[in-house]
Short mmCIF file of C-alpha atoms and ligand atoms in Angstrom, two decimals:
data_model
loop_
_atom_site.label_atom_id
_atom_site.label_comp_id
_atom_site.label_asym_id
_atom_site.label_seq_id
_atom_site.Cartn_x
_atom_site.Cartn_y
_atom_site.Cartn_z
CA MET B 49 96.42 -38.94 -25.25
CA THR B 50 94.50 -41.23 -22.92
CA LYS B 51 95.91 -42.10 -19.56
CA GLY B 52 94.43 -45.04 -17.72
CA ASN B 53 90.76 -44.90 -18.49
CA PHE B 54 90.68 -41.15 -18.96
CA PRO B 55 90.06 -39.59 -22.39
CA VAL B 56 92.32 -36.64 -21.68
CA GLU B 57 91.64 -34.73 -24.91
CA LYS B 58 87.88 -34.81 -24.37
CA LEU B 59 88.13 -33.89 -20.72
CA LYS B 60 90.40 -30.92 -21.49
CA GLY B 61 87.49 -28.96 -22.91
CA ILE B 62 85.38 -29.20 -19.76
CA GLU B 63 85.50 -26.58 -17.06
CA THR B 64 87.08 -28.00 -13.89
CA PRO B 65 86.50 -29.20 -11.27
CA PHE B 66 83.95 -31.85 -12.26
CA TYR B 67 82.98 -35.43 -11.55
CA TYR B 68 83.63 -37.97 -14.28
CA TYR B 69 81.76 -41.28 -14.15
CA ASP B 70 82.77 -44.41 -16.04
CA THR B 71 79.34 -45.83 -16.88
CA ASP B 72 80.83 -49.05 -18.26
CA LEU B 73 82.42 -49.82 -14.91
CA LEU B 74 79.17 -49.02 -13.09
CA LYS B 75 77.23 -51.34 -15.39
CA LYS B 76 79.81 -54.08 -15.00
CA THR B 77 79.67 -53.75 -11.21
CA LEU B 78 75.86 -53.88 -11.22
CA LYS B 79 75.91 -56.97 -13.41
CA ILE B 80 78.22 -58.78 -11.00
CA VAL B 81 76.14 -57.80 -7.95
CA LYS B 82 73.03 -58.98 -9.75
CA GLU B 83 74.58 -62.36 -10.59
CA GLU B 84 75.98 -62.91 -7.11
CA THR B 85 72.75 -61.97 -5.29
CA LYS B 86 70.66 -64.06 -7.65
CA LYS B 87 72.61 -67.18 -6.66
CA TYR B 88 71.13 -67.02 -3.15
CA GLY B 89 67.89 -65.09 -3.72
CA PHE B 90 69.32 -62.05 -1.91
CA ILE B 91 67.89 -58.58 -2.49
CA GLN B 92 70.13 -55.53 -2.83
CA HIS B 93 68.87 -52.03 -1.99
CA TYR B 94 71.32 -49.41 -3.22
CA ALA B 95 72.17 -46.93 -0.43
CA ILE B 96 71.23 -43.65 -2.10
CA LYS B 97 73.29 -41.56 0.26
CA ALA B 98 76.52 -42.74 -1.40
CA ASN B 99 75.60 -40.98 -4.64
CA ALA B 100 72.19 -39.61 -5.54
CA ASN B 101 73.14 -38.36 -8.99
CA ARG B 102 70.00 -38.73 -11.11
CA ARG B 103 71.62 -40.66 -13.96
CA ILE B 104 73.44 -43.01 -11.58
CA LEU B 105 70.18 -43.71 -9.77
CA GLU B 106 68.44 -44.39 -13.06
CA LEU B 107 71.13 -46.83 -14.16
CA ILE B 108 70.84 -48.67 -10.84
CA ALA B 109 67.02 -48.65 -10.83
CA THR B 110 66.98 -50.04 -14.38
CA GLU B 111 68.82 -53.12 -13.15
CA GLY B 112 65.96 -53.87 -10.79
CA PHE B 113 67.64 -53.02 -7.49
CA GLY B 114 65.79 -51.52 -4.56
CA ALA B 115 66.79 -48.35 -2.69
CA ASP B 116 67.91 -47.68 0.86
CA CYS B 117 67.03 -44.14 1.93
CA VAL B 118 67.92 -42.10 4.99
CA SER B 119 65.76 -39.00 4.41
CA GLY B 120 62.44 -38.05 2.88
CA ASN B 121 64.19 -36.33 0.01
CA GLU B 122 66.15 -39.49 -0.69
CA VAL B 123 62.86 -41.37 -0.85
CA ASN B 124 61.66 -38.77 -3.36
CA ALA B 125 64.88 -39.01 -5.36
CA ALA B 126 64.51 -42.79 -5.49
CA ILE B 127 60.92 -42.59 -6.73
CA THR B 128 61.80 -39.93 -9.33
CA ALA B 129 64.65 -42.09 -10.66
CA GLY B 130 62.35 -45.07 -11.10
CA PHE B 131 62.77 -47.19 -7.97
CA PRO B 132 59.37 -48.66 -7.10
CA ALA B 133 58.07 -47.76 -3.62
CA SER B 134 57.71 -51.48 -2.96
CA LYS B 135 61.52 -51.77 -3.03
CA ILE B 136 62.32 -48.79 -0.79
CA VAL B 137 63.56 -49.11 2.78
CA PHE B 138 63.83 -46.02 4.97
CA ALA B 139 66.34 -45.79 7.83
CA GLY B 140 67.59 -42.85 9.90
CA VAL B 141 67.56 -41.93 13.59
CA GLY B 142 65.64 -38.69 13.16
CA LYS B 143 62.78 -39.29 10.75
CA THR B 144 60.42 -36.31 11.03
CA ASP B 145 56.63 -36.54 10.99
CA LYS B 146 56.66 -35.01 7.52
CA GLU B 147 59.07 -37.65 6.23
CA ILE B 148 57.15 -40.50 7.87
CA ASN B 149 53.83 -39.25 6.47
CA MET B 150 55.29 -38.99 3.00
CA ALA B 151 56.70 -42.51 3.14
CA LEU B 152 53.36 -43.80 4.47
CA ASP B 153 51.53 -42.14 1.57
CA LEU B 154 53.91 -43.77 -0.88
CA ASN B 155 53.49 -47.19 0.75
CA ILE B 156 57.21 -47.88 0.92
CA PHE B 157 58.32 -51.43 1.61
CA CYS B 158 59.72 -50.92 5.10
CA PHE B 159 60.70 -48.41 7.78
CA ASN B 160 63.93 -49.38 9.52
CA VAL B 161 63.07 -48.18 13.01
CA GLU B 162 65.90 -46.91 15.19
CA SER B 163 64.23 -46.09 18.55
CA MET B 164 61.18 -46.69 20.74
CA PRO B 165 59.86 -43.11 20.40
CA GLU B 166 60.12 -43.43 16.60
CA LEU B 167 58.14 -46.67 16.75
CA ALA B 168 55.36 -44.93 18.68
CA VAL B 169 55.26 -42.02 16.22
CA ILE B 170 55.11 -44.27 13.14
CA ASN B 171 52.27 -46.22 14.80
CA GLU B 172 50.38 -43.00 15.59
CA LEU B 173 50.82 -41.45 12.14
CA ALA B 174 49.89 -44.70 10.39
CA ALA B 175 46.77 -44.97 12.58
CA LYS B 176 45.68 -41.47 11.51
CA LYS B 177 45.84 -42.63 7.91
CA GLY B 178 44.13 -45.92 8.65
CA LYS B 179 47.26 -47.76 7.53
CA THR B 180 49.64 -50.36 8.88
CA ALA B 181 53.31 -49.56 8.39
CA GLN B 182 55.72 -52.39 7.70
CA ILE B 183 58.72 -52.02 9.96
CA ALA B 184 62.05 -53.63 10.68
CA LEU B 185 63.93 -53.07 13.92
CA ARG B 186 67.40 -51.68 13.46
CA ILE B 187 69.40 -53.51 16.08
CA ASN B 188 72.81 -52.56 17.29
CA PRO B 189 74.65 -55.87 17.16
CA ASP B 190 77.69 -54.63 19.12
CA VAL B 191 80.04 -55.81 16.39
CA ASP B 192 83.21 -53.82 15.79
CA ALA B 193 83.59 -52.91 12.12
CA HIS B 194 87.30 -52.04 12.65
CA THR B 195 86.92 -48.96 10.52
CA HIS B 196 87.27 -45.21 11.11
CA GLU B 197 85.43 -44.17 14.30
CA TYR B 198 83.24 -41.74 12.33
CA ILE B 199 81.98 -44.52 10.05
CA THR B 200 81.52 -47.29 12.58
CA THR B 201 77.90 -47.69 13.63
CA GLY B 202 77.47 -51.16 15.13
CA LEU B 203 78.92 -50.71 18.62
CA ASN B 204 76.60 -50.73 21.62
CA GLU B 205 76.59 -47.07 22.65
CA ASN B 206 75.83 -45.37 19.40
CA LYS B 207 73.15 -43.03 18.15
CA PHE B 208 72.03 -45.64 15.61
CA GLY B 209 69.62 -48.49 16.27
CA LEU B 210 68.13 -50.23 19.30
CA SER B 211 70.38 -51.89 21.81
CA MET B 212 69.99 -55.62 22.29
CA ALA B 213 69.25 -55.20 26.01
CA HIS B 214 65.97 -53.44 25.14
CA LEU B 215 64.64 -56.01 22.70
CA ASP B 216 62.40 -57.92 25.11
CA ASN B 217 60.73 -54.67 26.00
CA VAL B 218 60.41 -53.69 22.33
CA ILE B 219 58.66 -56.98 21.60
CA ASP B 220 56.21 -56.35 24.47
CA VAL B 221 55.43 -52.88 23.14
CA LEU B 222 55.10 -54.12 19.56
CA LYS B 223 52.39 -56.53 20.60
CA LEU B 224 50.31 -53.54 21.73
CA LEU B 225 50.80 -51.37 18.65
CA LYS B 226 48.09 -51.97 16.06
CA ASN B 227 49.39 -49.90 13.14
CA VAL B 228 52.89 -51.25 12.77
CA ASN B 229 53.70 -54.70 11.51
CA LEU B 230 57.12 -56.13 12.32
CA ILE B 231 58.46 -57.82 9.21
CA GLY B 232 62.19 -57.75 9.70
CA LEU B 233 65.42 -57.14 11.55
CA HIS B 234 67.92 -54.63 10.27
CA PHE B 235 71.64 -54.20 10.92
CA HIS B 236 74.38 -51.95 9.58
CA ILE B 237 77.73 -52.10 11.32
CA GLY B 238 79.73 -49.48 9.49
CA SER B 239 81.36 -48.54 6.22
CA GLN B 240 84.52 -49.19 4.19
CA ILE B 241 84.96 -52.65 5.71
CA GLU B 242 87.86 -54.12 3.76
CA ASP B 243 88.19 -57.48 5.49
CA ILE B 244 85.01 -59.39 4.71
CA ASN B 245 85.62 -61.73 7.67
CA ILE B 246 84.45 -58.87 9.88
CA PHE B 247 80.93 -59.70 8.71
CA GLU B 248 81.17 -63.17 10.28
CA PRO B 249 80.49 -62.00 13.86
CA LEU B 250 77.54 -60.04 12.48
CA CYS B 251 76.09 -63.25 11.02
CA LYS B 252 76.58 -65.03 14.35
CA ARG B 253 74.81 -62.23 16.18
CA VAL B 254 71.92 -62.28 13.71
CA ASN B 255 71.57 -66.05 14.27
CA GLU B 256 71.44 -65.56 18.06
CA LEU B 257 68.89 -62.78 17.80
CA GLN B 258 66.72 -64.90 15.55
CA ASP B 259 66.57 -67.46 18.38
CA LEU B 260 65.45 -64.74 20.78
CA PHE B 261 62.61 -63.64 18.49
CA GLU B 262 61.58 -67.24 17.91
CA LYS B 263 61.44 -67.86 21.66
CA ARG B 264 59.07 -64.94 21.92
CA GLU B 265 57.06 -66.37 19.02
CA VAL B 266 57.67 -63.42 16.75
CA LYS B 267 57.98 -64.34 13.10
CA ILE B 268 60.67 -62.55 11.11
CA GLU B 269 60.31 -62.61 7.31
CA HIS B 270 63.19 -60.35 6.34
CA ILE B 271 66.78 -60.04 7.49
CA ASN B 272 68.54 -56.90 6.34
CA VAL B 273 72.28 -56.93 7.00
CA GLY B 274 72.95 -53.41 5.69
CA GLY B 275 75.97 -52.41 3.65
CA GLY B 276 79.53 -51.48 4.41
CA LEU B 277 81.60 -53.53 1.98
CA GLY B 278 84.77 -51.58 1.29
CA ILE B 279 86.69 -50.78 -1.87
CA ASP B 280 90.40 -50.57 -2.72
CA TYR B 281 91.28 -46.87 -2.58
CA ASP B 282 95.01 -47.70 -2.98
CA ALA B 283 94.73 -49.67 -6.22
CA PRO B 284 91.54 -48.80 -8.09
CA ASP B 285 92.95 -50.13 -11.37
CA SER B 286 93.86 -53.57 -9.98
CA HIS B 287 90.59 -53.84 -7.99
CA PRO B 288 87.90 -51.88 -9.84
CA VAL B 289 85.23 -54.23 -8.46
CA SER B 290 85.01 -55.35 -4.82
CA ASP B 291 84.90 -59.02 -3.84
CA PHE B 292 81.13 -59.39 -4.15
CA GLN B 293 81.45 -63.11 -4.69
CA GLY B 294 83.24 -63.66 -1.38
CA TYR B 295 80.99 -61.18 0.40
CA PHE B 296 77.63 -62.70 -0.54
CA GLU B 297 79.00 -66.22 -0.15
CA LEU B 298 80.07 -65.39 3.41
CA PHE B 299 76.52 -64.42 4.34
CA HIS B 300 75.14 -67.48 2.56
CA LYS B 301 77.47 -69.73 4.55
CA ASN B 302 77.14 -68.07 7.95
CA LEU B 303 73.55 -66.87 8.23
CA LYS B 304 71.02 -69.41 9.43
CA VAL B 305 68.25 -68.34 7.14
CA ARG B 306 64.82 -69.68 8.17
CA ASP B 307 62.33 -71.16 5.72
CA GLY B 308 60.91 -68.54 3.40
CA GLN B 309 63.06 -65.81 4.88
CA ILE B 310 64.59 -63.23 2.53
CA VAL B 311 67.98 -61.61 3.09
CA HIS B 312 68.48 -57.98 2.09
CA PHE B 313 71.61 -55.89 1.59
CA GLU B 314 72.19 -52.14 1.40
CA LEU B 315 75.49 -51.60 -0.35
CA GLY B 316 76.35 -48.07 -1.34
CA ARG B 317 80.07 -47.39 -1.62
CA ALA B 318 81.01 -50.71 -3.23
CA ILE B 319 78.50 -50.07 -6.02
CA VAL B 320 79.53 -46.57 -7.07
CA ALA B 321 82.90 -45.56 -5.61
CA GLN B 322 85.25 -46.88 -8.27
CA CYS B 323 83.29 -45.55 -11.25
CA GLY B 324 83.79 -41.91 -10.23
CA ALA B 325 86.73 -39.53 -10.34
CA LEU B 326 87.05 -35.88 -9.44
CA VAL B 327 88.85 -34.08 -12.26
CA THR B 328 90.70 -30.88 -11.42
CA LYS B 329 93.32 -28.56 -12.93
CA THR B 330 96.50 -27.27 -11.43
CA THR B 331 96.19 -23.57 -10.73
CA TYR B 332 99.66 -23.03 -9.29
CA VAL B 333 102.76 -24.99 -8.40
CA LYS B 334 104.18 -23.25 -5.36
CA GLN B 335 107.58 -23.77 -3.84
CA GLY B 336 107.45 -23.84 -0.03
CA GLU B 337 110.44 -24.01 2.29
CA SER B 338 110.98 -27.73 2.00
CA LYS B 339 107.88 -28.85 0.12
CA THR B 340 106.29 -28.16 -3.22
CA PHE B 341 102.57 -27.52 -3.26
CA VAL B 342 100.34 -28.35 -6.17
CA ILE B 343 97.36 -26.04 -5.73
CA VAL B 344 94.38 -27.40 -7.65
CA ASP B 345 90.98 -25.89 -8.43
CA ALA B 346 89.07 -28.62 -6.57
CA GLY B 347 88.85 -28.47 -2.81
CA MET B 348 87.22 -30.00 0.20
CA THR B 349 83.96 -28.45 -0.98
CA ASP B 350 84.03 -30.84 -3.96
CA LEU B 351 85.39 -33.91 -2.15
CA ILE B 352 85.30 -33.67 1.62
CA ARG B 353 86.35 -37.21 2.56
CA PRO B 354 90.06 -36.44 3.10
CA ALA B 355 89.23 -33.47 5.35
CA LEU B 356 86.37 -35.25 7.15
CA TYR B 357 87.72 -38.76 7.70
CA GLN B 358 91.40 -38.49 6.80
CA ALA B 359 90.45 -40.58 3.79
CA TYR B 360 92.85 -41.29 0.98
CA HIS B 361 92.09 -40.87 -2.70
CA LYS B 362 94.71 -41.85 -5.23
CA VAL B 363 95.82 -38.82 -7.23
CA GLU B 364 97.19 -38.97 -10.77
CA ASN B 365 98.46 -36.33 -13.15
CA ILE B 366 96.85 -37.31 -16.46
CA SER B 367 98.55 -34.52 -18.42
CA SER B 368 102.14 -35.44 -17.65
CA ASN B 369 104.54 -38.29 -18.29
CA LEU B 370 107.49 -36.50 -16.75
CA PRO B 371 109.52 -38.19 -13.97
CA MET B 372 107.92 -38.45 -10.52
CA LYS B 373 108.33 -35.69 -7.96
CA LYS B 374 106.98 -35.23 -4.45
CA TYR B 375 104.16 -32.80 -3.76
CA ASP B 376 101.43 -31.84 -1.33
CA VAL B 377 98.23 -31.55 -3.35
CA VAL B 378 95.97 -28.92 -1.81
CA GLY B 379 92.74 -27.12 -2.62
CA PRO B 380 91.92 -23.40 -2.67
CA ILE B 381 89.54 -23.37 0.33
CA CYS B 382 90.45 -21.24 3.33
CA GLU B 383 90.83 -24.18 5.74
CA SER B 384 94.06 -25.89 6.72
CA SER B 385 92.34 -29.26 6.35
CA ASP B 386 91.82 -28.61 2.63
CA VAL B 387 94.59 -31.02 1.70
CA PHE B 388 94.14 -34.06 -0.56
CA VAL B 389 97.53 -35.76 -0.14
CA LYS B 390 100.91 -34.96 1.44
CA ASP B 391 104.44 -35.93 0.32
CA TYR B 392 102.95 -37.65 -2.65
CA GLU B 393 104.57 -38.82 -5.87
CA LEU B 394 103.12 -37.36 -9.06
CA ASN B 395 104.51 -36.99 -12.54
CA GLU B 396 106.21 -33.60 -12.53
CA THR B 397 103.35 -31.14 -12.52
CA GLN B 398 102.91 -27.77 -14.16
CA ARG B 399 100.26 -25.08 -14.11
CA GLY B 400 97.29 -26.24 -16.19
CA ASP B 401 97.95 -29.98 -15.74
CA MET B 402 94.86 -32.07 -15.18
CA LEU B 403 94.79 -34.24 -12.05
CA VAL B 404 92.27 -36.91 -11.14
CA LEU B 405 91.25 -37.99 -7.65
CA ARG B 406 90.27 -41.60 -8.04
CA SER B 407 87.55 -43.72 -6.39
CA ALA B 408 85.41 -40.64 -5.78
CA GLY B 409 82.05 -42.02 -6.92
CA ALA B 410 80.80 -42.59 -3.38
CA TYR B 411 80.37 -39.85 -0.78
CA GLY B 412 81.89 -37.40 -3.26
CA GLU B 413 79.53 -35.37 -5.41
CA ILE B 414 76.67 -35.82 -2.95
CA MET B 415 78.69 -34.29 -0.10
CA ALA B 416 79.76 -31.23 -2.09
CA SER B 417 79.03 -27.85 -0.53
CA GLN B 418 79.10 -24.22 -1.56
CA TYR B 419 81.36 -23.03 1.25
CA ASN B 420 83.42 -20.05 0.06
CA CYS B 421 80.53 -19.38 -2.40
CA ARG B 422 81.83 -22.08 -4.69
CA GLU B 423 79.89 -23.62 -7.50
CA LEU B 424 78.90 -27.24 -7.13
CA PRO B 425 80.93 -29.62 -9.34
CA LYS B 426 78.98 -30.90 -12.35
CA PRO B 427 78.78 -34.57 -13.37
CA TYR B 428 79.90 -35.96 -16.76
CA PHE B 429 79.54 -39.52 -18.03
CA SER B 430 81.97 -41.55 -20.13
CA ASP B 431 79.26 -42.53 -22.63
CA LYS B 432 77.99 -38.97 -23.04
CA ILE B 433 80.99 -36.73 -23.58
C1 LIG P 300 75.27 -45.62 4.77
C2 LIG P 300 74.39 -46.78 4.94
C3 LIG P 300 74.52 -47.87 4.09
C4 LIG P 300 75.56 -47.98 2.99
O1 LIG P 300 76.84 -48.07 3.49
P1 LIG P 300 78.07 -48.33 2.48
O2 LIG P 300 79.24 -48.37 3.37
O3 LIG P 300 78.11 -47.19 1.52
O4 LIG P 300 77.82 -49.62 1.80
C5 LIG P 300 73.64 -48.92 4.28
N1 LIG P 300 72.69 -48.89 5.24
C6 LIG P 300 72.54 -47.85 6.06
C7 LIG P 300 71.47 -47.87 7.07
C8 LIG P 300 73.39 -46.76 5.95
O5 LIG P 300 73.24 -45.73 6.77
#
């Protein structure tokens, strides 16, 4: 029996819970992103934090994409998987001296700088090495991403980025620093942005800020507009690939790109989310007072998004074709928030039935923890099982 895209018989033999990746869908997605970016000469850096699984990184690196990293270990993971240092950008509000030194030694493409003190430290550490670090300023564009408050990053008072009010001062300081070279402006307004029109105000803001830098006679070679394109968690089968065409076209139409300027993107979720599923087995079906609980062997330790951001993942019973019944699907972890879905229709479920949590390729496996002394879920790939 196969249900949807899941080879149920093959999966049955694997110890649950585990992540299952559809490599064909990943490759198809990468091909589309490559075609759409090529149209406009855009450069895409995959945001490693969405999924740093070694094989996934290798598949993405093979296609020639760059990497967007937010820690020193992510920079290492990118290099190990085959991303060239010349295509690595490094963001993050709390880069340590150790991380900065490592990235300087590797000669990464660009540091996305998030504060004045960080700028001073990068300058100082680069000077000690007799180097000049290429930097972009991460600017808070004060654009509302209309997404969950925990994944919105572009509003003015936020731990990320430099506020626009400080830019004149930043430019003054930059002129005095000898070991940093400003090559770009960087923005990232948030994640899981489903309405692409939300990126329009970002483009407008980028255009205005370009004028400001031009007035101050500062040349900007690179514009990095970050990531954040959302995916369809409700209907992964009808929308396995996000609207990359509309997304890149919107930036092409709305950004006033200067001569010779290159536009960069840092998509994470939209690249990897739909290719992954968390596969779990039903341990017990428990009758409550008015509800029925399906207790599965995966929990918030394997996929924390529902507990952390009230996120929804479509759940399917791939072992059953019985009529639909309503359940709460919960994990075994000793936390009340360890709930995947409530009052949810599944094919009638029995002990041992295999369930899949869809669209779990981004911010899934990478966020797994060992709370309750649990084992980390292992990854399996459709072309290798
Ligand atoms: C998380 C992050 C991204 C990727 O965001 P997605 O929503 O997964 O596309 C891009 N850039 C930066 C700086 C980030 O922190």
